[in-house]
Every structure is written in structure tokens, then in C-alpha cells.
mmCIF file of C-alpha atoms and ligand atoms in Angstrom:
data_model
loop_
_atom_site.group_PDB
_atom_site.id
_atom_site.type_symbol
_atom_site.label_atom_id
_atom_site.label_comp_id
_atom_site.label_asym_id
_atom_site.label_seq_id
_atom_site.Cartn_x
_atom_site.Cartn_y
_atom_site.Cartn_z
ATOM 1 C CA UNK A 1 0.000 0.000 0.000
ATOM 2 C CA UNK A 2 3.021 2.398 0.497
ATOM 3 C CA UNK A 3 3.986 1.928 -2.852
ATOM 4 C CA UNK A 4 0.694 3.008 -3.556
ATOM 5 C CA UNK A 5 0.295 6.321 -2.074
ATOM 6 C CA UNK A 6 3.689 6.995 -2.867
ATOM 7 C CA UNK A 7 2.966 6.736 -7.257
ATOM 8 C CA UNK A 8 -0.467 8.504 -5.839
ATOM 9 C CA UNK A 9 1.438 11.548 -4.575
ATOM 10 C CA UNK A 10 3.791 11.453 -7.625
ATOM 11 C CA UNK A 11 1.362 11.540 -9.829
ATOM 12 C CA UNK A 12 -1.006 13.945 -7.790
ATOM 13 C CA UNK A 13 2.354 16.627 -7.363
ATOM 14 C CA UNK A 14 2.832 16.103 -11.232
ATOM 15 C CA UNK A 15 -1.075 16.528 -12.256
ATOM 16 C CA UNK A 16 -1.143 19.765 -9.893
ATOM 17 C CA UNK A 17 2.371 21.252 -11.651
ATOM 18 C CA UNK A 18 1.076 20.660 -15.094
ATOM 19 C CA UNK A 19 -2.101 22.069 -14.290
ATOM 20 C CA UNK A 20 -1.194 25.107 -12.703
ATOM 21 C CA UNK A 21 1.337 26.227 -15.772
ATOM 22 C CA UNK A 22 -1.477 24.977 -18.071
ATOM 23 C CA UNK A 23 -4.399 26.636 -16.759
ATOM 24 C CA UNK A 24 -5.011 30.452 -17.578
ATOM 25 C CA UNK A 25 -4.514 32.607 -15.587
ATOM 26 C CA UNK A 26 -6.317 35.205 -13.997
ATOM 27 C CA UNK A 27 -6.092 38.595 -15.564
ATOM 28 C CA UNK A 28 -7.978 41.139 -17.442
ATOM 29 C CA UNK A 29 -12.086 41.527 -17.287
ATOM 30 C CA UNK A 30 -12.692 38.030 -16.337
ATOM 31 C CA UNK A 31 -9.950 37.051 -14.016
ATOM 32 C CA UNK A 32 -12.736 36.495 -12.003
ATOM 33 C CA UNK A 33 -13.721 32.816 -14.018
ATOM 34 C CA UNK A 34 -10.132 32.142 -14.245
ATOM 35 C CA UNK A 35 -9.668 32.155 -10.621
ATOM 36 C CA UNK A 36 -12.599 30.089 -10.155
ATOM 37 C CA UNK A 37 -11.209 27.903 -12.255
ATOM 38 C CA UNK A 38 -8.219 27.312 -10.435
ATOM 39 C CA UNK A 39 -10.001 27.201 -7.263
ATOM 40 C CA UNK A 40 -11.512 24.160 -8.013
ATOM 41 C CA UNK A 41 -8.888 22.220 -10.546
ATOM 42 C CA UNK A 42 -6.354 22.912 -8.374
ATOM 43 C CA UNK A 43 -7.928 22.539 -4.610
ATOM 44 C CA UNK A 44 -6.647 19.071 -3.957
ATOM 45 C CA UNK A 45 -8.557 15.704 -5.278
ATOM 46 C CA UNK A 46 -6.870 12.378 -5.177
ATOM 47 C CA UNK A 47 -6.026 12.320 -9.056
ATOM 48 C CA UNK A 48 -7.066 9.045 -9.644
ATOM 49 C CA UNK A 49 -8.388 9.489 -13.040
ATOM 50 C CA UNK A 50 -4.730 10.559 -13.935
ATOM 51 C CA UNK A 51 -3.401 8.067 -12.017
ATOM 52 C CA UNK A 52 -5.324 5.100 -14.531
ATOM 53 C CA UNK A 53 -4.267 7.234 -17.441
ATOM 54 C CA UNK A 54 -0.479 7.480 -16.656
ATOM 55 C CA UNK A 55 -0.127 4.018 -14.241
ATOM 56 C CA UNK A 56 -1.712 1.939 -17.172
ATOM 57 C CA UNK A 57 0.302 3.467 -20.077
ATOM 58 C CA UNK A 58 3.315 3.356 -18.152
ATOM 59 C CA UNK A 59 3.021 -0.447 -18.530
ATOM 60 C CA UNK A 60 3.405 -0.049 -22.401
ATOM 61 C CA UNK A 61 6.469 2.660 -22.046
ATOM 62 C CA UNK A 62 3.977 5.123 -23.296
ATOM 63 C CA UNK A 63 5.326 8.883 -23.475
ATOM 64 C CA UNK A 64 5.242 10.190 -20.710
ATOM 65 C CA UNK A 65 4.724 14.000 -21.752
ATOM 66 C CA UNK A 66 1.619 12.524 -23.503
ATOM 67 C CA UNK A 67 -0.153 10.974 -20.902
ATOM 68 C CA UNK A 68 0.271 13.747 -18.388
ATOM 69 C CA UNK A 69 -1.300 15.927 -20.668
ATOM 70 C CA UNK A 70 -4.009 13.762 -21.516
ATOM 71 C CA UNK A 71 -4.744 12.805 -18.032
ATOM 72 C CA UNK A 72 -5.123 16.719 -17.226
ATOM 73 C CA UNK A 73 -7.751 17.028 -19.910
ATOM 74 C CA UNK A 74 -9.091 14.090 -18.251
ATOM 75 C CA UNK A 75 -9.028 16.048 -14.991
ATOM 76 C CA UNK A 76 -10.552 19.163 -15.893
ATOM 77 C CA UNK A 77 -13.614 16.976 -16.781
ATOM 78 C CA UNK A 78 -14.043 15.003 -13.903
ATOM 79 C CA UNK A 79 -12.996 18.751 -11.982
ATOM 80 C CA UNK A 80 -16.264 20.110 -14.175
ATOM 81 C CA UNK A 81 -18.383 16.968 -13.603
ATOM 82 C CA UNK A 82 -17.911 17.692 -9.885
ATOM 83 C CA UNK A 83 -18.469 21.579 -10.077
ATOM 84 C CA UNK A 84 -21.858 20.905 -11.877
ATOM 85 C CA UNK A 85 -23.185 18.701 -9.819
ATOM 86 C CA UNK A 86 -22.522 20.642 -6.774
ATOM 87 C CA UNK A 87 -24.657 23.326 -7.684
ATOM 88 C CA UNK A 88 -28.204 24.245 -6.145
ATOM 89 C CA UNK A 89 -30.034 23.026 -9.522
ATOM 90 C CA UNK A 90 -28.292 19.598 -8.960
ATOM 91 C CA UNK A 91 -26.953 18.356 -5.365
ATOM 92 C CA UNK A 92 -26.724 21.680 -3.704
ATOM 93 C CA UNK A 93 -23.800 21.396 -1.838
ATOM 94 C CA UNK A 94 -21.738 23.067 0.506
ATOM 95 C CA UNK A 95 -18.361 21.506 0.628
ATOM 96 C CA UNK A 96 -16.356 19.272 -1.855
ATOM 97 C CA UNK A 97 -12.394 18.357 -1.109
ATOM 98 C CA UNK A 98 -12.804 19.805 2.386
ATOM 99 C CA UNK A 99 -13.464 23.457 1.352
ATOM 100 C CA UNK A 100 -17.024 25.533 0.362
ATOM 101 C CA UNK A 101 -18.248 24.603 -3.053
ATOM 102 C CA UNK A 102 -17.191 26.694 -6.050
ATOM 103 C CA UNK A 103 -20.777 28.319 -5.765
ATOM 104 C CA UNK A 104 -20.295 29.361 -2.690
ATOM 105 C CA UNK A 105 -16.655 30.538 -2.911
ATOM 106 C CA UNK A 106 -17.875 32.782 -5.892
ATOM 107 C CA UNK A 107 -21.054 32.662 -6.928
ATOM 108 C CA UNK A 108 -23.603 30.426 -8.902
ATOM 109 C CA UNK A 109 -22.776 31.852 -12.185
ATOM 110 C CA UNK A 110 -19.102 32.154 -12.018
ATOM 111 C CA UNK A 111 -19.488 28.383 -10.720
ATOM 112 C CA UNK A 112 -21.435 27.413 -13.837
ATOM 113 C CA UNK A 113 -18.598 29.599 -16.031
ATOM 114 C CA UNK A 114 -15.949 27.702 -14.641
ATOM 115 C CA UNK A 115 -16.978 24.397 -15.259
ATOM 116 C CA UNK A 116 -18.033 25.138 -19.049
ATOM 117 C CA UNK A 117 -14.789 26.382 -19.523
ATOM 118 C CA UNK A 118 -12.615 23.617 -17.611
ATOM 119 C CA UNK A 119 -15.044 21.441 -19.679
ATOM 120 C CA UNK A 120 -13.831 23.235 -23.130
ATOM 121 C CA UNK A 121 -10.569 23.578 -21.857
ATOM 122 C CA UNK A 122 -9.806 19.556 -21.517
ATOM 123 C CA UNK A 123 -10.738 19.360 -25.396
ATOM 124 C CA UNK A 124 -8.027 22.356 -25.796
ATOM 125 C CA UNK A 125 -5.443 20.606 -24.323
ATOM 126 C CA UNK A 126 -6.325 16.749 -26.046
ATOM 127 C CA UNK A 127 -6.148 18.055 -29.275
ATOM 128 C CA UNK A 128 -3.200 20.236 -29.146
ATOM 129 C CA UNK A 129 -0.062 19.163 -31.317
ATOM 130 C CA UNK A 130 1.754 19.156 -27.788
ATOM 131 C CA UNK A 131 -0.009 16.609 -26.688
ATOM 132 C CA UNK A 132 0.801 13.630 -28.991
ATOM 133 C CA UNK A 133 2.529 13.450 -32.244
ATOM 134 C CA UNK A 134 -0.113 11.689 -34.211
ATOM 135 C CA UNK A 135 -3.395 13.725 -34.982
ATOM 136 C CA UNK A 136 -5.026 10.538 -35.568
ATOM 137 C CA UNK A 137 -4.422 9.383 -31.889
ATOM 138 C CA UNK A 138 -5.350 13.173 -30.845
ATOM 139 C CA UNK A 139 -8.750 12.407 -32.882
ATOM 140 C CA UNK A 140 -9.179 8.944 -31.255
ATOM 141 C CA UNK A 141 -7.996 10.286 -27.760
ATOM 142 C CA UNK A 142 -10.680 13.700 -28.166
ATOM 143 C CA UNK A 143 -13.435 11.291 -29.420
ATOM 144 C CA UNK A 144 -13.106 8.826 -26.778
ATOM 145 C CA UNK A 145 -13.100 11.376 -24.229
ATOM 146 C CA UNK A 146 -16.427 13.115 -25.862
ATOM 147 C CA UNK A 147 -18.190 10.010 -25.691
ATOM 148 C CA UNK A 148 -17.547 9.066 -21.853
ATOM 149 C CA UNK A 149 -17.952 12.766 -20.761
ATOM 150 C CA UNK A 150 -21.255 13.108 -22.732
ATOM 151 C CA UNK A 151 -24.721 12.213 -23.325
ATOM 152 C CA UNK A 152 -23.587 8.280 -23.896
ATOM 153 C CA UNK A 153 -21.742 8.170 -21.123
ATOM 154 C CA UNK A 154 -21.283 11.036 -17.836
ATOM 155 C CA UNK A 155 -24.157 13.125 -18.609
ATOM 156 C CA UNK A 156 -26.464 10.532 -19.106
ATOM 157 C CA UNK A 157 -25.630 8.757 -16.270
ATOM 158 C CA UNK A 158 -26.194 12.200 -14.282
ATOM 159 C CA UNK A 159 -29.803 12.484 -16.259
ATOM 160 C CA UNK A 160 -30.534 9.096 -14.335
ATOM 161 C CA UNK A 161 -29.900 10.085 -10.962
ATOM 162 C CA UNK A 162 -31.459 13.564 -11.320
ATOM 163 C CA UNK A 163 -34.495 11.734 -12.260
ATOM 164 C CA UNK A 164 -34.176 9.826 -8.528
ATOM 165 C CA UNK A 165 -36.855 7.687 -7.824
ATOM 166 C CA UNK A 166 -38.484 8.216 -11.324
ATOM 167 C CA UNK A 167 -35.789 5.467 -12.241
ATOM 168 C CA UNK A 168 -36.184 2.122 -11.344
ATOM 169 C CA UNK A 169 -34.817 1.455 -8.197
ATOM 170 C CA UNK A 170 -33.503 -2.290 -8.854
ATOM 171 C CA UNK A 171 -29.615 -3.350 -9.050
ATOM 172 C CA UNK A 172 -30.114 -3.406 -13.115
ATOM 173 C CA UNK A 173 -30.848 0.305 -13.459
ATOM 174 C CA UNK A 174 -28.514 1.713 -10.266
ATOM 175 C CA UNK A 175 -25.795 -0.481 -11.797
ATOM 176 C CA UNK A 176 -26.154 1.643 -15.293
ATOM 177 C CA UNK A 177 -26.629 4.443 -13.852
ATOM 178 C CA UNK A 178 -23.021 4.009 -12.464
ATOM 179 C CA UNK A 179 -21.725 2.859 -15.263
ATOM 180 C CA UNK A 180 -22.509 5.579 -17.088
ATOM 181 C CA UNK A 181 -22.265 8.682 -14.161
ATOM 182 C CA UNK A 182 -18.736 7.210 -12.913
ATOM 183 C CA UNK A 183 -17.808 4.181 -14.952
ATOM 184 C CA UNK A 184 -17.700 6.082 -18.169
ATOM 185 C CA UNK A 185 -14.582 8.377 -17.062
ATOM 186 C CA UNK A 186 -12.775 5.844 -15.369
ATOM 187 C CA UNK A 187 -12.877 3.286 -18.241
ATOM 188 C CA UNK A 188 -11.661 6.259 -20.599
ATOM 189 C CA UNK A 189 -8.698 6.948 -18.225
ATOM 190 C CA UNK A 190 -7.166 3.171 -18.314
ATOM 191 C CA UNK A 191 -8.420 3.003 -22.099
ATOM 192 C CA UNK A 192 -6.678 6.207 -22.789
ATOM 193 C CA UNK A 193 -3.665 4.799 -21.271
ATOM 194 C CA UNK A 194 -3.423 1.653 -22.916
ATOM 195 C CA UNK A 195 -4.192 3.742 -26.430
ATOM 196 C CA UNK A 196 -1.298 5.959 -26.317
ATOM 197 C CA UNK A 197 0.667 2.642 -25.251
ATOM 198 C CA UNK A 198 -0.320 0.937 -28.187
ATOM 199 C CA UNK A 199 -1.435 -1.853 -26.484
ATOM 200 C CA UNK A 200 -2.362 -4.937 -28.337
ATOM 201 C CA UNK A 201 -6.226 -5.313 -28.375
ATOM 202 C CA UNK A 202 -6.194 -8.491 -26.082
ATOM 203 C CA UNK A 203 -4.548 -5.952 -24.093
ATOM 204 C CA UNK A 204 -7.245 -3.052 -24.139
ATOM 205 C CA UNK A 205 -9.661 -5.473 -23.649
ATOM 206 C CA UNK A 206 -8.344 -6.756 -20.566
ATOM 207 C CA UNK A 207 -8.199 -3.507 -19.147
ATOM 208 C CA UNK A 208 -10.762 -2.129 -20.329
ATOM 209 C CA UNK A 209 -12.494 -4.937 -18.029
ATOM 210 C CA UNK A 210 -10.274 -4.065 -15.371
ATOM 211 C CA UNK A 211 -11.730 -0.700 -15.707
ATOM 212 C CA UNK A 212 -15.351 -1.632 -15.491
ATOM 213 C CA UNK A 213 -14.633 -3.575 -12.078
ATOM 214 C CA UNK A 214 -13.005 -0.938 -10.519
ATOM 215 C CA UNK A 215 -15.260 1.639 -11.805
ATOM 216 C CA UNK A 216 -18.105 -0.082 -9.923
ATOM 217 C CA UNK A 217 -16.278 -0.893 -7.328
ATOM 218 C CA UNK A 218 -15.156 2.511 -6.779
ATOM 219 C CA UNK A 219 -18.843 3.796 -6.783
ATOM 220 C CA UNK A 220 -20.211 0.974 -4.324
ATOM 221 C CA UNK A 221 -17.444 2.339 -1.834
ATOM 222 C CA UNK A 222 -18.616 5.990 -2.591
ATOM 223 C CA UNK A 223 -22.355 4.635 -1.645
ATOM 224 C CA UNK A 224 -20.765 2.967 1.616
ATOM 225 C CA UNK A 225 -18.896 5.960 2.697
ATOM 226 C CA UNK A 226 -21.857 8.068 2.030
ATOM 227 C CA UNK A 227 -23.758 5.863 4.517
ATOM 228 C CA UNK A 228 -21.199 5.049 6.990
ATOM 229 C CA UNK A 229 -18.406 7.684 6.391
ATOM 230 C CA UNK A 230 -17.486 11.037 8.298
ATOM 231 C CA UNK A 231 -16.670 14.266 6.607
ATOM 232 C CA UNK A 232 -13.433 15.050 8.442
ATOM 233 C CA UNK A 233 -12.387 12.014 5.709
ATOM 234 C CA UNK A 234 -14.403 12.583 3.128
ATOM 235 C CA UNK A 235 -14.032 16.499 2.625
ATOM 236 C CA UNK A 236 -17.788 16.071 1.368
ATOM 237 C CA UNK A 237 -20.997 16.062 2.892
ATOM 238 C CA UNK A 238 -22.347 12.393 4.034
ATOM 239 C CA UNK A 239 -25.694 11.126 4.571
ATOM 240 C CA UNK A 240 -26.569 12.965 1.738
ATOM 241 C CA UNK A 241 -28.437 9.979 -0.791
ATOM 242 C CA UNK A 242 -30.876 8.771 1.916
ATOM 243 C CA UNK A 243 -31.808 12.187 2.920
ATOM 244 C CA UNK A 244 -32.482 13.007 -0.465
ATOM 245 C CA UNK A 245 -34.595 10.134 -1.059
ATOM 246 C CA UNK A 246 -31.802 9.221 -4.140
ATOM 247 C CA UNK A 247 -31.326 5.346 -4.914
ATOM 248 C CA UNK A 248 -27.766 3.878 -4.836
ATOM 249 C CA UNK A 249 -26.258 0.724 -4.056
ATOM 250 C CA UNK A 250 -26.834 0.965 -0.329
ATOM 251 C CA UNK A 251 -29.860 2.036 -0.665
ATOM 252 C CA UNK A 252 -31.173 -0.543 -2.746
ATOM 253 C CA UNK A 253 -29.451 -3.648 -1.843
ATOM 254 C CA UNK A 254 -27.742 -2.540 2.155
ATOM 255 C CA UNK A 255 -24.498 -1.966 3.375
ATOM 256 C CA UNK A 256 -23.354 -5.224 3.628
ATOM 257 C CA UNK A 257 -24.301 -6.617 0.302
ATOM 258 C CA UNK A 258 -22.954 -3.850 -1.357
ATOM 259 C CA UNK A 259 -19.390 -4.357 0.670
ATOM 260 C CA UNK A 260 -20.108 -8.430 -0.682
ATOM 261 C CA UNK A 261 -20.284 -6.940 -3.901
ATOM 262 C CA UNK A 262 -16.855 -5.004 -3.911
ATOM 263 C CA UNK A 263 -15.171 -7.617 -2.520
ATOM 264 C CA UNK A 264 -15.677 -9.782 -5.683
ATOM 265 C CA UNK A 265 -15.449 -7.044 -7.810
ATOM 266 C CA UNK A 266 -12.204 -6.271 -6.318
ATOM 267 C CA UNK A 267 -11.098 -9.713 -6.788
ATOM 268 C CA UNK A 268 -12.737 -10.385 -10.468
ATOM 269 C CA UNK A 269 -10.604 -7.039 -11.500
ATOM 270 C CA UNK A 270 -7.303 -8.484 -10.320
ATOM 271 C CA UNK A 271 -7.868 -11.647 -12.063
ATOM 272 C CA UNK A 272 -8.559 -9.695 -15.565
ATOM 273 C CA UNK A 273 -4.627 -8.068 -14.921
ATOM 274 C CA UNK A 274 -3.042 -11.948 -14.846
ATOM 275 C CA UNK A 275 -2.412 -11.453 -18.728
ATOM 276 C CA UNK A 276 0.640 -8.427 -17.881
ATOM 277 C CA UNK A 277 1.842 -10.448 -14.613
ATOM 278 C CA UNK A 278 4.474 -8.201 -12.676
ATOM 279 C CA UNK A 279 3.959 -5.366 -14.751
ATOM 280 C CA UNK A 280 0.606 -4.822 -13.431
ATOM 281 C CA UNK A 281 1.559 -4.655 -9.777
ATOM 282 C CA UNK A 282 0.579 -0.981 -9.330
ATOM 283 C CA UNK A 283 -2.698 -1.272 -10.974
ATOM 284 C CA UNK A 284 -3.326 -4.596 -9.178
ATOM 285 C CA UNK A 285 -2.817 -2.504 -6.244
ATOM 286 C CA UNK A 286 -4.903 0.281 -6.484
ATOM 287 C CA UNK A 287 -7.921 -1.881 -6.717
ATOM 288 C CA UNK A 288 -7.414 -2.288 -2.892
ATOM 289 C CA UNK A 289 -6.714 1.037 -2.673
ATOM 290 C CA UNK A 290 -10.161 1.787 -4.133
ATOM 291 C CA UNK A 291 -12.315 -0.777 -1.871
ATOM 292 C CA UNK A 292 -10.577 0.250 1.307
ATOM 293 C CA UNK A 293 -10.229 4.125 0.544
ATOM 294 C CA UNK A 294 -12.066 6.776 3.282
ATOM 295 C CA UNK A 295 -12.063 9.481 1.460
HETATM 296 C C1 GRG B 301 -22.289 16.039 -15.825
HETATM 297 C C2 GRG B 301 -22.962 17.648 -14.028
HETATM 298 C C3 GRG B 301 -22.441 16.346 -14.405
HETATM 299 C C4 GRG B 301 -22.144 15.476 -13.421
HETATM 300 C C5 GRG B 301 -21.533 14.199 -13.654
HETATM 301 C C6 GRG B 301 -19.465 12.426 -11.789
HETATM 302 C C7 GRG B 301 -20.729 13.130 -11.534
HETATM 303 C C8 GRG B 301 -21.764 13.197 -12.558
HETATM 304 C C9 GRG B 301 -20.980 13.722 -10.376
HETATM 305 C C10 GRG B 301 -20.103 13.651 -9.251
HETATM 306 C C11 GRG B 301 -20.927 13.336 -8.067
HETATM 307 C C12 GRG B 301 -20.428 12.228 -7.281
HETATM 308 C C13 GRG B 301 -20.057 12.586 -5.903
HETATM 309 C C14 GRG B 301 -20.354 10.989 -7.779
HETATM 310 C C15 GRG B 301 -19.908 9.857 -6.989
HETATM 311 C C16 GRG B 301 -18.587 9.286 -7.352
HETATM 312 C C17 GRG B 301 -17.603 10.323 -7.614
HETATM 313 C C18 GRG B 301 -17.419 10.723 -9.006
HETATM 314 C C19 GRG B 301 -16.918 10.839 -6.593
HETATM 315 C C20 GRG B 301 -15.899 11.879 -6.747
HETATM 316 O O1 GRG B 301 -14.754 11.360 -7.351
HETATM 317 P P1 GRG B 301 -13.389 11.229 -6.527
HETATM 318 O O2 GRG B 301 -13.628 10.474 -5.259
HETATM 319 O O3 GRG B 301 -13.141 12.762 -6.169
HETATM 320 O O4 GRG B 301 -12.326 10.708 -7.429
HETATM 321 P P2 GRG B 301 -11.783 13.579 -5.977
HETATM 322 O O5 GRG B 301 -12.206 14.785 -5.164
HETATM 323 O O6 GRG B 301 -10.797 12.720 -5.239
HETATM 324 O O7 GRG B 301 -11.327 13.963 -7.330
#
């Protein structure tokens, strides 16, 4: 595990660097949205969209100038994702990473600004010559990232849980709900990382399972910590689905089902790594990481 949070910091210092000299930043009329912007991208977060992106190409020898870049656009997304659905219209909430939400650090429009533009911003950055050598992997990389952030993927998993208990409330639908509102993103991060490693397509497809085990797995622990966790871990507000009358794992199938259901999850995502053997050891470790995580 020390391993672990050791390539997590690495990767977390190196996301924030490349961020902050990426970024723009604040001046003239509208330093205002700028700042916001930086607020949020750069107010902590445990990078672990980044850390799929660079830890899985790394097993190819991928560039690594390439897949920092790509796993900031990546980022900036999931940064946006979270800024969006903080707002009143959505979850209303007050903190996120341990500090106020954007909304309430500026205000509601400069909130909404900031993630359309970190949101634009990511598609910048993937399809800038700087970022890979190839347009046609710039094209595949922009493409993929379009279709998990958007209506197919993120956005439409969001459209399901803002509909709450319009949705049906049974594993089937909460389970594709995830897929799409966290799954989506995550997959794209390993997948990303395995594309720029050219990785043999027994190879993407083994991750790209990987990815949908963690993915889940990561959300089931989000639904137990949001039932069982405290805030002083979480930097975020707890408690919050069952108040709100919003389905989830835990709601739908209890705590200790859903911490059944990670555990084989956990285990079925190691097993689709056995194709890369020692090559996979970081990945193989995160997925612990991910089940056991507080925060
Ligand atoms: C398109 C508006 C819009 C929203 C997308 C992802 C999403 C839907 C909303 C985020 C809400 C949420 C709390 C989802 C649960 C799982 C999740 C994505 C948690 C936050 O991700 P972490 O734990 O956060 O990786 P950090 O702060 O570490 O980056």
C-alpha cells in the first residue's frame, strides 16, 4: 500500500504542476472565471483518473509528456463533472475536497462559467499538437473522451440520478446508472492509457475490463462511505443519498451486500490483470486502494 500512495502523490504533485502552468490565468475583465477555475482544478482531489491514465500506459512505455497531458484534460472533466453537480439546480452542496463549493466561494454563475470552460478547456489541451505526435491518436484520444464525458456516457448517467426515484430502483438500473455517471470516465482513463501505449487489443480489452470492475467498485465504496463515512475524511458532505430520497447501491441492496459486492469485484478485476503479470503490480494494487479508501 506504500507503494501506492507513494505513485499517488507522484502523480497527484505532477497533475497539480502541469495544471497550474497549463491553466489560464487570472487577468484582465474576467480574471474572475479564471480564478474560479483554479479554485476548483487545483484545490486538492486524489487524481485518480490521472493516475489510470499514466499508471496503465506506463506499462506499455507510453510517453510520458503525452499521458500527463491527456490525463489533465481528463481532470478538468471530472474537476467540471464535480463543479456541476454541486450546484443548487443539482446536489446543492456546501463543501467538496474539504473546502465551500465553487458556488459558494464565488457565486452560482461564475461556478457554472468555470466548469463550461474547464469542460472546453480539456478538449483544448487533447487536441493540441503538444499533446501527442499523431493527430489521428489526438482524434481517437478527443473522441473517446467526448463520448464518456457526454450524453452516452457522464451526462447521461447524471440524467438518471437527477431523475431519482423516477428510475427504477432495482440493481439493473442503479448499476447503469453508475456505469454511465462514474464508470464512463474511469474506463476512458485506463483506455486512454493503454491507447497511447499501443497496447495490443487483447490488451485493451483486458483492461478495459479491469476498468469496469473498478469503476463499480469505486462507486459501491462511494455509496458505503456516504452511509457510513465522516466528513473530516471525506471532505464532502455524508448522509446525503438517503436524505435526499436518491437510490444507490446501499440504498437498494444494504451496506453489507454492497461491501459483498466489492469484494468480488475487487477480486474479479485483479484476475482480468493476470495477462501483464508483474507489470501490473501498481494497478493490481490500487484496486485495494479503491475498496478500502475513506475518502
Ligand atoms: C455532468 C454535471 C455532471 C455530473 C456528472 C461524476 C458526476 C456526474 C458527479 C459527481 C458526483 C459524485 C459525488 C459521484 C460519486 C462518485 C464520484 C465521481 C466521486 C468523486 O470522485 P473522486 O472520489 O473525487 O475521485 P476527488 O475529489 O478525489 O477527485
Amino acid at each position: 500500500m506504500q507503494t501506492l500512495q507513494t505513485r499517488l502523490a507522484e502523480i497527484a504533485e505532477r497533475v497539480n504542476t502541469a495544471l497550474d502552468a497549463l491553466l489560464p490565468k487570472p487577468q484582465g475583465p474576467e480574471s474572475e472565471l479564471m480564478q474560479a477555475m483554479r479554485y476548483s482544478a487545483l484545490g486538492g482531489g486524489k487524481r485518480l483518473r490521472p493516475f489510470f491514465t499514466i499508471e496503465a500506459g506506463r506499462m506499455f512505455d507510453a510517453d510520458e509528456g503525452a499521458l500527463l497531458r491527456v490525463a489533465c484534460a481528463i481532470e478538468c472533466v471530472h474537476t467540471y463533472s464535480l463543479i456541476h453537480d454541486d450546484l443548487p439546480c443539482m446536489d446543492d452542496d456546501e463543501l467538496r475536497r474539504g473546502r465551500p463549493t465553487l458556488h459558494l466561494a464565488f457565486d452560482e454563475a461564475t461556478a457554472l462559467l468555470a466548469g463550461d470552460a474547464l469542460l472546453t478547456f480539456a478538449f483544448e489541451l487533447m487536441s493540441e499538437p503538444e499533446t501527442h505526435r499523431d493527430p489521428q491518436m489526438r482524434c481517437l484520444l478527443t473522441t473517446g473522451l467526448a463520448r464518456a464525458a457526454g450524453a452516452s456516457g457522464m451526462v447521461a448517467g447524471q440524467a438518471a440520478d437527477m431523475a431519482g426515484g423516477e428510475i427504477d430502483s432495482d440493481l439493473i438500473a442503479v448499476t447503469r446508472m453508475n456505469r454511465l455517471k462514474t464508470g464512463a470516465l474511469i474506463n476512458f482513463s485506463v483506455e486512454a492509457g493503454a491507447m497511447i501505449g499501443c497496447a495490443s487489443e487483447a490488451e485493451r480489452t483486458a483492461l478495459s475490463r479491469y476498468a469496469h470492475d473498478v469503476g463499480l467498485a469505486f462507486q459501491m465504496r462511494d455509496d458505503i462511505l456516504d452511509a457510513e463515512g465522516v466528513v473530516r475524511d471525506t471532505g464532502k458532505a455524508v448522509g446525503k443519498d438517503k436524505d435526499r430520497g436518491k437510490v444507490n447501491f446501499v440504498t437498494v441492496m444494504g451496506a453489507d451486500a454492497t461491501r459483498e459486492r466489492v469484494t468480488m469485484l475487487a477480486a474479479q478485476a485483479k484476475q482480468h490483470l493476470a495477462l501483464f503479470g508483474p507489470r501490473a503490480r501498481i494497478l493490481l494494487t490500487a484496486v485495494d486502494f479503491v475498496v478500502e479508501r475513506r475518502y
